[in-house]
PDB file of C-alpha atoms and ligand atoms in Angstrom:
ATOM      1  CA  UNK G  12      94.123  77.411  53.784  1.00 93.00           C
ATOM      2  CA  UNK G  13      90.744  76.170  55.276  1.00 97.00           C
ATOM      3  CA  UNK G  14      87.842  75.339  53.986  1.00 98.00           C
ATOM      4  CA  UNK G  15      84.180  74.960  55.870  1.00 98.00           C
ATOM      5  CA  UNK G  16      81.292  72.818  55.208  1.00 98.00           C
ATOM      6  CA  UNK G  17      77.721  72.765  56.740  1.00 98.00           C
ATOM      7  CA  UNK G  18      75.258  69.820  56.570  1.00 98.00           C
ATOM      8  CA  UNK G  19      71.836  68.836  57.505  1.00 98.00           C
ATOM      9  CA  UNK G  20      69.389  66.067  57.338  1.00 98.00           C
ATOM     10  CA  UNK G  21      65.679  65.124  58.637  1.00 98.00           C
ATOM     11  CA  UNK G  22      64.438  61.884  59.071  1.00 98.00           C
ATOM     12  CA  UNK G  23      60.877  60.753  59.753  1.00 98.00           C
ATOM     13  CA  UNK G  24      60.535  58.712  62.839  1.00 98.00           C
ATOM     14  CA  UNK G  25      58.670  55.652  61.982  1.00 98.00           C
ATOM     15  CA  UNK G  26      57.751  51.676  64.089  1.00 97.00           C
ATOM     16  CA  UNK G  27      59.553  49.287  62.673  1.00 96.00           C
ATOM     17  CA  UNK G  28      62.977  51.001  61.637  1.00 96.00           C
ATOM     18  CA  UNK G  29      65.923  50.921  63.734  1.00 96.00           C
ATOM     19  CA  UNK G  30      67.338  54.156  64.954  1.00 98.00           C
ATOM     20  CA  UNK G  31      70.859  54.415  63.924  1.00 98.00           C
ATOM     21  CA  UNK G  32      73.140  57.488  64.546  1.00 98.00           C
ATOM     22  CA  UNK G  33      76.676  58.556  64.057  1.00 98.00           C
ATOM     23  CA  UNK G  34      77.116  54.671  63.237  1.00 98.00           C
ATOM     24  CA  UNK G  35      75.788  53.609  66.890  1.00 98.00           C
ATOM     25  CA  UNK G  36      72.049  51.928  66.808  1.00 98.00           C
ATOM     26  CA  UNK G  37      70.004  53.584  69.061  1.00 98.00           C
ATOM     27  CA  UNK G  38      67.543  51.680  71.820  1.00 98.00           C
ATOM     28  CA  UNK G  39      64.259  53.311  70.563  1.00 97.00           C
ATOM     29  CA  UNK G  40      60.799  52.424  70.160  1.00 96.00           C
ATOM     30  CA  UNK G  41      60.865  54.278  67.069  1.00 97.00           C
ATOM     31  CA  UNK G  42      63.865  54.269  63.991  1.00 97.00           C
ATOM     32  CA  UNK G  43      64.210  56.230  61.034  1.00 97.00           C
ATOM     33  CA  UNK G  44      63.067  56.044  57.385  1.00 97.00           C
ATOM     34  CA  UNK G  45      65.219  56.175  54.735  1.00 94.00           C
ATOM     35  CA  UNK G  46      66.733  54.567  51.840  1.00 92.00           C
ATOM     36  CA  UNK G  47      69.712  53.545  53.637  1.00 93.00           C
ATOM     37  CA  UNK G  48      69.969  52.375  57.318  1.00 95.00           C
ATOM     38  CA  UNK G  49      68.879  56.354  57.420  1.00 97.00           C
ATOM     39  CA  UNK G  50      71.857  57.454  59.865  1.00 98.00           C
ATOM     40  CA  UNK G  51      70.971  61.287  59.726  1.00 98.00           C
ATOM     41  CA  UNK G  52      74.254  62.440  61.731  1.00 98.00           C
ATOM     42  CA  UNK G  53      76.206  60.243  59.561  1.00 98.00           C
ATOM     43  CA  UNK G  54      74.042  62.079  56.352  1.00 98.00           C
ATOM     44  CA  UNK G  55      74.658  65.531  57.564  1.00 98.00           C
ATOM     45  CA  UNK G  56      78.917  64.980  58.675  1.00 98.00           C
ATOM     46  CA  UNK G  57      78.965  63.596  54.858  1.00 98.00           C
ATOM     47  CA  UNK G  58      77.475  66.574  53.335  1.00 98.00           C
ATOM     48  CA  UNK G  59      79.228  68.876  55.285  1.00 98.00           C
ATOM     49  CA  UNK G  60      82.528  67.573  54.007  1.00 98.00           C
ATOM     50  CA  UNK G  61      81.135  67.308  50.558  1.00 98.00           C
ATOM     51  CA  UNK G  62      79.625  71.192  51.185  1.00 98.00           C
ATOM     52  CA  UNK G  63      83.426  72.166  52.156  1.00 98.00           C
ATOM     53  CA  UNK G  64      84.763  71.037  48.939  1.00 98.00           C
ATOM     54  CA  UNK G  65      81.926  71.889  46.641  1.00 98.00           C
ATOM     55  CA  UNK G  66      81.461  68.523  45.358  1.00 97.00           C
ATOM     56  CA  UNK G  67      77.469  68.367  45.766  1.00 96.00           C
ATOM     57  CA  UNK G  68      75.785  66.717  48.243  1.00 95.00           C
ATOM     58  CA  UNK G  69      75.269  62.823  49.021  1.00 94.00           C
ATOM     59  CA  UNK G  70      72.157  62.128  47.025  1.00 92.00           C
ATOM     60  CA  UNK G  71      74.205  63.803  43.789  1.00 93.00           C
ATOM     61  CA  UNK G  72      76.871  60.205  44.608  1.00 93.00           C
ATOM     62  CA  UNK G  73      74.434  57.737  45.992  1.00 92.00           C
ATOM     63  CA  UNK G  74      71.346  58.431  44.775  1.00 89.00           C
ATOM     64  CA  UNK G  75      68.500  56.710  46.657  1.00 86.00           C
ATOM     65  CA  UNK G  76      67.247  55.600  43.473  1.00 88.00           C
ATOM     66  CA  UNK G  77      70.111  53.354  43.588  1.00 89.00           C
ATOM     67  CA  UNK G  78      69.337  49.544  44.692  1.00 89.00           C
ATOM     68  CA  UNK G  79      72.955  49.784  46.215  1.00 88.00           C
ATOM     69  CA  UNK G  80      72.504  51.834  48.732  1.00 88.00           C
ATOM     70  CA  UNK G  81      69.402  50.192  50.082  1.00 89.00           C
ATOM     71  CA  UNK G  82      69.705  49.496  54.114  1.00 87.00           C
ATOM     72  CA  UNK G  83      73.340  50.762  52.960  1.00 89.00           C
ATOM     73  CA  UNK G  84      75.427  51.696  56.587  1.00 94.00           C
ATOM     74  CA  UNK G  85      75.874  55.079  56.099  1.00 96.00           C
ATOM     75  CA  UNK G  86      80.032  54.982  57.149  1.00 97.00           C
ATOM     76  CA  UNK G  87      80.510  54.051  53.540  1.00 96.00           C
ATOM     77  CA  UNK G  88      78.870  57.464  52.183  1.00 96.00           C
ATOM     78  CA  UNK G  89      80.870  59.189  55.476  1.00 98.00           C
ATOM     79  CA  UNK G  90      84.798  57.017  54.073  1.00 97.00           C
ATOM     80  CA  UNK G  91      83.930  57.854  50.415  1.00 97.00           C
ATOM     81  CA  UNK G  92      83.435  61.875  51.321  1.00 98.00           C
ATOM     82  CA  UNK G  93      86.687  61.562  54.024  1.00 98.00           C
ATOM     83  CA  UNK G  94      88.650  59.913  50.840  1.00 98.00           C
ATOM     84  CA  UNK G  95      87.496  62.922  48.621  1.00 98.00           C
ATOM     85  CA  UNK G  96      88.888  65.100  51.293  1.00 98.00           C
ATOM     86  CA  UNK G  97      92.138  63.324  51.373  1.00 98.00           C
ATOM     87  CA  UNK G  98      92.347  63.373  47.264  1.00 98.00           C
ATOM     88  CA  UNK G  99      91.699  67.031  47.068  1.00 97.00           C
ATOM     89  CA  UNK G 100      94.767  67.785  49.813  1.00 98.00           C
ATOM     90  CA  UNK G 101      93.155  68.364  53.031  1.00 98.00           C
ATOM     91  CA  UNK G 102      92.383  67.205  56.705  1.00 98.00           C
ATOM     92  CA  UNK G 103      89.517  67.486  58.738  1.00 98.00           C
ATOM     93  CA  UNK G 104      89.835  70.339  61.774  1.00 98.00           C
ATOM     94  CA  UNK G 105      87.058  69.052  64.321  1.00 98.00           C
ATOM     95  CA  UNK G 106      83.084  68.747  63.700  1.00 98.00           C
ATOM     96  CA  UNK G 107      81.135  70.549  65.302  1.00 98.00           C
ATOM     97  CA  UNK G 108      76.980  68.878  65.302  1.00 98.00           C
ATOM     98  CA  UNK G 109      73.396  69.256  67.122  1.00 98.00           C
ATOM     99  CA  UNK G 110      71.336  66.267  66.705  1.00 98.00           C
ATOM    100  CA  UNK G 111      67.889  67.264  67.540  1.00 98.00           C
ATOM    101  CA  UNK G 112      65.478  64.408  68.913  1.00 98.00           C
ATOM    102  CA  UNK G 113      62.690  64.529  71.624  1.00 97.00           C
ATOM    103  CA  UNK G 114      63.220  60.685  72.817  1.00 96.00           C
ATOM    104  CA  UNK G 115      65.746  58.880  73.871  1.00 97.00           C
ATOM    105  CA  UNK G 116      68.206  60.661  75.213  1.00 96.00           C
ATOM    106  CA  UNK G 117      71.307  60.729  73.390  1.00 98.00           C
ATOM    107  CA  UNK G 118      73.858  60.739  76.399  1.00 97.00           C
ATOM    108  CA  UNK G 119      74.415  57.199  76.620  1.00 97.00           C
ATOM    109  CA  UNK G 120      75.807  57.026  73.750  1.00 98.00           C
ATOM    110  CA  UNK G 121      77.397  60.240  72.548  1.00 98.00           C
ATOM    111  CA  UNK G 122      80.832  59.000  73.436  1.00 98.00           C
ATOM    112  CA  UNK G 123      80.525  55.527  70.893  1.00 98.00           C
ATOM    113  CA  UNK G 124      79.530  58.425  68.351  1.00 98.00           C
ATOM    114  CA  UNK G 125      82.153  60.495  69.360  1.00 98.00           C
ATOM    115  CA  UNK G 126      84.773  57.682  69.078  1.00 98.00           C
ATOM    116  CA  UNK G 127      83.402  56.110  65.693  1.00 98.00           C
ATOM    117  CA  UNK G 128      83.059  58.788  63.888  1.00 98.00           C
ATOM    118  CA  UNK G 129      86.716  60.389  64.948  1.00 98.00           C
ATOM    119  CA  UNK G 130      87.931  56.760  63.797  1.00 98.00           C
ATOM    120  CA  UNK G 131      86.223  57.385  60.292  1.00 98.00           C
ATOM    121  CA  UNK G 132      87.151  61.123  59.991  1.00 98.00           C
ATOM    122  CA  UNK G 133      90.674  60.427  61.708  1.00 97.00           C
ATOM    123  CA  UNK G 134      91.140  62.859  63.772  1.00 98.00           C
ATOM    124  CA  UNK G 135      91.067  62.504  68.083  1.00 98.00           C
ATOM    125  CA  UNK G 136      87.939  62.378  70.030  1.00 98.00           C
ATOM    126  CA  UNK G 137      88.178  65.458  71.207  1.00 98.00           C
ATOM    127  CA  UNK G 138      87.853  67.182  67.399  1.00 98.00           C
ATOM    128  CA  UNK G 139      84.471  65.238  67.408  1.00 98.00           C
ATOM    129  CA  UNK G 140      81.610  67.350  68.944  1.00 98.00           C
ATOM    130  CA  UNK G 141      78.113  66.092  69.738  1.00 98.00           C
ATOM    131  CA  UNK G 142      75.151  67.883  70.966  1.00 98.00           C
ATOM    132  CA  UNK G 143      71.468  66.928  71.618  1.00 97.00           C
ATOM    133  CA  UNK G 144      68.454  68.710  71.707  1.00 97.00           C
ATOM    134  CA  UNK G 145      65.235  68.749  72.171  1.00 95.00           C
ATOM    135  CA  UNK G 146      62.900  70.455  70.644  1.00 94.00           C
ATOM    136  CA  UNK G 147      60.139  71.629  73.167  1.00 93.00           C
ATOM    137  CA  UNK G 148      57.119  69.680  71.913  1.00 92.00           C
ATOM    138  CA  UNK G 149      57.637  72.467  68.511  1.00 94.00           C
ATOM    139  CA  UNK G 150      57.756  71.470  65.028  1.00 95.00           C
ATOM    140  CA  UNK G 151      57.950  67.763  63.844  1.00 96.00           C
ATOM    141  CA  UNK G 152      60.959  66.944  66.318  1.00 97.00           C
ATOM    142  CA  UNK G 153      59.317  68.141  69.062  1.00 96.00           C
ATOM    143  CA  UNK G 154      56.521  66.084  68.044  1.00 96.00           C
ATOM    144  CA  UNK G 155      58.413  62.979  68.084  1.00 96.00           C
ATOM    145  CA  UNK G 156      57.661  62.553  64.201  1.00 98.00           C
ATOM    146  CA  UNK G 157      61.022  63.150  62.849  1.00 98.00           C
ATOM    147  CA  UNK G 158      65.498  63.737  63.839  1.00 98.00           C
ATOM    148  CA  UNK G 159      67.299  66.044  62.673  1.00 98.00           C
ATOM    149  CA  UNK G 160      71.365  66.882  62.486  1.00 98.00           C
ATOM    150  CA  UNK G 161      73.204  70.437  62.282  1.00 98.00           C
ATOM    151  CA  UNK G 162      76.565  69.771  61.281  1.00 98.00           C
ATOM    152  CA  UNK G 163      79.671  72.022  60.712  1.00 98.00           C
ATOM    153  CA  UNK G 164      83.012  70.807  59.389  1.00 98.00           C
ATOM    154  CA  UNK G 165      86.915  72.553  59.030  1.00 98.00           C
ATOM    155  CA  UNK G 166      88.795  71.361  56.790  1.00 98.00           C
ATOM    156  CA  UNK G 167      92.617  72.445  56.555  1.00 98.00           C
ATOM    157  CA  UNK G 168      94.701  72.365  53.735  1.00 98.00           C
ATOM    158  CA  UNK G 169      97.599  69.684  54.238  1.00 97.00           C
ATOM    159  CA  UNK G 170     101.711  70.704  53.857  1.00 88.00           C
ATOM    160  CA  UNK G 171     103.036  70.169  50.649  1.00 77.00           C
TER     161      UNK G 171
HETATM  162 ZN1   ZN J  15      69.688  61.285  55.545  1.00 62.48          ZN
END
Protein backbone atom coordinates (compact mmCIF):
# COMPACT_ATOMS: atom_id res chain seq x y z
CA UNK A 1 0.00 0.00 0.00
CA UNK A 2 1.26 3.63 -0.66
CA UNK A 3 0.52 6.57 0.58
CA UNK A 4 1.35 10.32 -0.95
CA UNK A 5 1.98 13.54 0.65
CA UNK A 6 2.36 17.12 -0.82
CA UNK A 7 3.98 20.11 0.97
CA UNK A 8 4.69 23.70 0.57
CA UNK A 9 6.19 26.64 2.24
CA UNK A 10 7.05 30.52 1.50
CA UNK A 11 9.51 32.40 3.13
CA UNK A 12 10.13 36.15 3.00
CA UNK A 13 13.58 37.04 1.92
CA UNK A 14 14.95 39.43 4.36
CA UNK A 15 19.10 41.23 5.21
CA UNK A 16 20.29 39.87 7.98
CA UNK A 17 18.97 36.13 8.00
CA UNK A 18 20.92 33.36 6.72
CA UNK A 19 19.57 31.39 3.86
CA UNK A 20 19.35 27.84 4.80
CA UNK A 21 17.89 25.03 2.58
CA UNK A 22 17.43 21.33 2.60
CA UNK A 23 19.86 21.63 5.75
CA UNK A 24 22.76 23.32 3.52
CA UNK A 25 23.28 27.31 4.31
CA UNK A 26 23.13 29.09 1.34
CA UNK A 27 25.87 32.01 0.22
CA UNK A 28 23.25 34.84 -0.17
CA UNK A 29 23.01 38.38 0.38
CA UNK A 30 19.66 37.80 1.56
CA UNK A 31 18.23 34.72 4.19
CA UNK A 32 14.93 33.85 5.23
CA UNK A 33 12.50 34.83 8.02
CA UNK A 34 11.09 32.57 10.16
CA UNK A 35 10.69 31.28 13.54
CA UNK A 36 13.16 28.65 13.10
CA UNK A 37 16.44 28.81 11.07
CA UNK A 38 13.36 29.08 8.34
CA UNK A 39 14.66 26.07 6.05
CA UNK A 40 11.57 26.16 3.62
CA UNK A 41 12.60 22.81 1.66
CA UNK A 42 13.19 21.24 4.90
CA UNK A 43 9.36 22.84 5.97
CA UNK A 44 7.70 21.60 2.90
CA UNK A 45 9.60 17.60 2.80
CA UNK A 46 8.17 17.64 6.60
CA UNK A 47 4.71 18.44 5.72
CA UNK A 48 4.58 16.35 2.92
CA UNK A 49 5.33 13.32 5.04
CA UNK A 50 3.04 14.57 7.71
CA UNK A 51 0.29 15.31 4.61
CA UNK A 52 0.89 11.44 3.60
CA UNK A 53 -0.10 10.20 6.90
CA UNK A 54 -2.74 12.70 7.84
CA UNK A 55 -1.15 13.77 10.93
CA UNK A 56 -1.50 17.72 10.35
CA UNK A 57 1.01 19.82 9.36
CA UNK A 58 4.31 21.14 11.21
CA UNK A 59 2.97 24.23 12.88
CA UNK A 60 0.01 21.73 14.47
CA UNK A 61 3.70 19.88 16.40
CA UNK A 62 5.98 22.83 16.69
CA UNK A 63 4.11 25.65 16.89
CA UNK A 64 6.08 28.87 16.29
CA UNK A 65 4.63 30.17 19.31
CA UNK A 66 6.89 27.82 20.93
CA UNK A 67 10.29 29.39 22.45
CA UNK A 68 11.75 25.87 21.47
CA UNK A 69 11.77 26.02 18.20
CA UNK A 70 13.29 29.45 17.93
CA UNK A 71 16.47 29.49 15.33
CA UNK A 72 15.45 25.62 15.74
CA UNK A 73 17.47 23.57 12.57
CA UNK A 74 14.73 22.43 10.82
CA UNK A 75 16.24 18.43 10.47
CA UNK A 76 14.69 17.98 13.86
CA UNK A 77 10.98 18.83 12.56
CA UNK A 78 12.19 16.69 9.13
CA UNK A 79 13.62 13.21 11.96
CA UNK A 80 10.48 13.72 14.13
CA UNK A 81 7.99 13.45 10.82
CA UNK A 82 10.56 10.45 9.26
CA UNK A 83 10.09 8.71 12.93
CA UNK A 84 6.21 9.13 12.59
CA UNK A 85 6.57 7.46 9.29
CA UNK A 86 8.54 4.64 10.67
CA UNK A 87 5.89 4.23 13.79
CA UNK A 88 2.93 4.13 11.54
CA UNK A 89 4.70 1.10 9.25
CA UNK A 90 6.05 2.72 6.27
CA UNK A 91 9.14 3.88 4.14
CA UNK A 92 9.72 6.73 2.14
CA UNK A 93 9.62 5.99 -1.97
CA UNK A 94 11.71 9.08 -3.35
CA UNK A 95 10.81 13.01 -3.05
CA UNK A 96 10.15 14.63 -5.61
CA UNK A 97 10.63 19.03 -4.93
CA UNK A 98 10.86 22.55 -6.89
CA UNK A 99 12.44 25.14 -4.86
CA UNK A 100 11.61 28.36 -6.45
CA UNK A 101 14.17 31.35 -5.90
CA UNK A 102 15.32 34.18 -8.30
CA UNK A 103 19.04 34.49 -6.70
CA UNK A 104 21.52 32.43 -6.12
CA UNK A 105 21.51 29.73 -8.05
CA UNK A 106 20.85 26.59 -6.41
CA UNK A 107 23.25 24.24 -8.48
CA UNK A 108 26.12 24.41 -6.33
CA UNK A 109 24.66 22.95 -3.90
CA UNK A 110 21.79 20.69 -4.89
CA UNK A 111 23.91 17.62 -4.45
CA UNK A 112 24.79 18.49 -0.32
CA UNK A 113 20.82 18.77 -0.33
CA UNK A 114 20.41 15.83 -2.18
CA UNK A 115 22.79 13.82 0.08
CA UNK A 116 21.53 15.31 3.54
CA UNK A 117 18.31 15.03 3.17
CA UNK A 118 18.48 11.18 1.68
CA UNK A 119 20.65 10.66 4.99
CA UNK A 120 17.61 12.04 7.11
CA UNK A 121 14.82 10.37 5.04
CA UNK A 122 17.08 7.14 4.50
CA UNK A 123 16.69 6.30 1.41
CA UNK A 124 19.72 6.65 -1.66
CA UNK A 125 20.50 9.83 -3.35
CA UNK A 126 19.02 9.03 -6.20
CA UNK A 127 15.22 8.83 -4.43
CA UNK A 128 16.06 12.53 -3.51
CA UNK A 129 14.95 14.98 -6.30
CA UNK A 130 15.76 18.69 -6.42
CA UNK A 131 14.68 21.29 -8.78
CA UNK A 132 15.14 25.12 -9.01
CA UNK A 133 13.32 27.71 -10.50
CA UNK A 134 13.00 30.88 -11.18
CA UNK A 135 10.33 32.75 -11.33
CA UNK A 136 10.58 35.34 -14.26
CA UNK A 137 10.66 38.62 -12.34
CA UNK A 138 6.50 37.40 -11.48
CA UNK A 139 5.01 37.31 -8.17
CA UNK A 140 7.04 37.81 -4.88
CA UNK A 141 9.79 35.14 -5.96
CA UNK A 142 10.37 36.64 -8.98
CA UNK A 143 10.73 39.74 -7.14
CA UNK A 144 13.40 38.51 -5.01
CA UNK A 145 11.08 39.15 -1.85
CA UNK A 146 10.38 35.68 -0.88
CA UNK A 147 11.40 31.22 -1.60
CA UNK A 148 9.27 28.95 -2.01
CA UNK A 149 9.27 24.79 -2.03
CA UNK A 150 6.83 22.27 -3.97
CA UNK A 151 7.29 19.07 -2.47
CA UNK A 152 5.82 15.55 -3.19
CA UNK A 153 6.48 12.46 -1.09
CA UNK A 154 5.67 8.27 -1.57
CA UNK A 155 5.45 6.57 1.08
CA UNK A 156 5.20 2.60 0.92
CA UNK A 157 3.82 0.44 3.32
CA UNK A 158 6.66 -1.84 4.92
CA UNK A 159 6.41 -6.08 4.94
CA UNK A 160 4.98 -7.43 7.86
ZN1 LIG B 1 8.64 27.22 6.69
Amino acid sequence: MHRIGLGTDIHRLVEGRRLVLGGVTIDSDLGAEGHSDADALTHAITDALLGALALGDIGSHFPNSDERWRNAESFVFLRFAVGLVKQHGYSVVNIDSTVHLEMPKLQPYIQSMKDGIAEAVEVETNCVSIKAKTSESVDAVGEGRAIRADVVVLLMKNEI
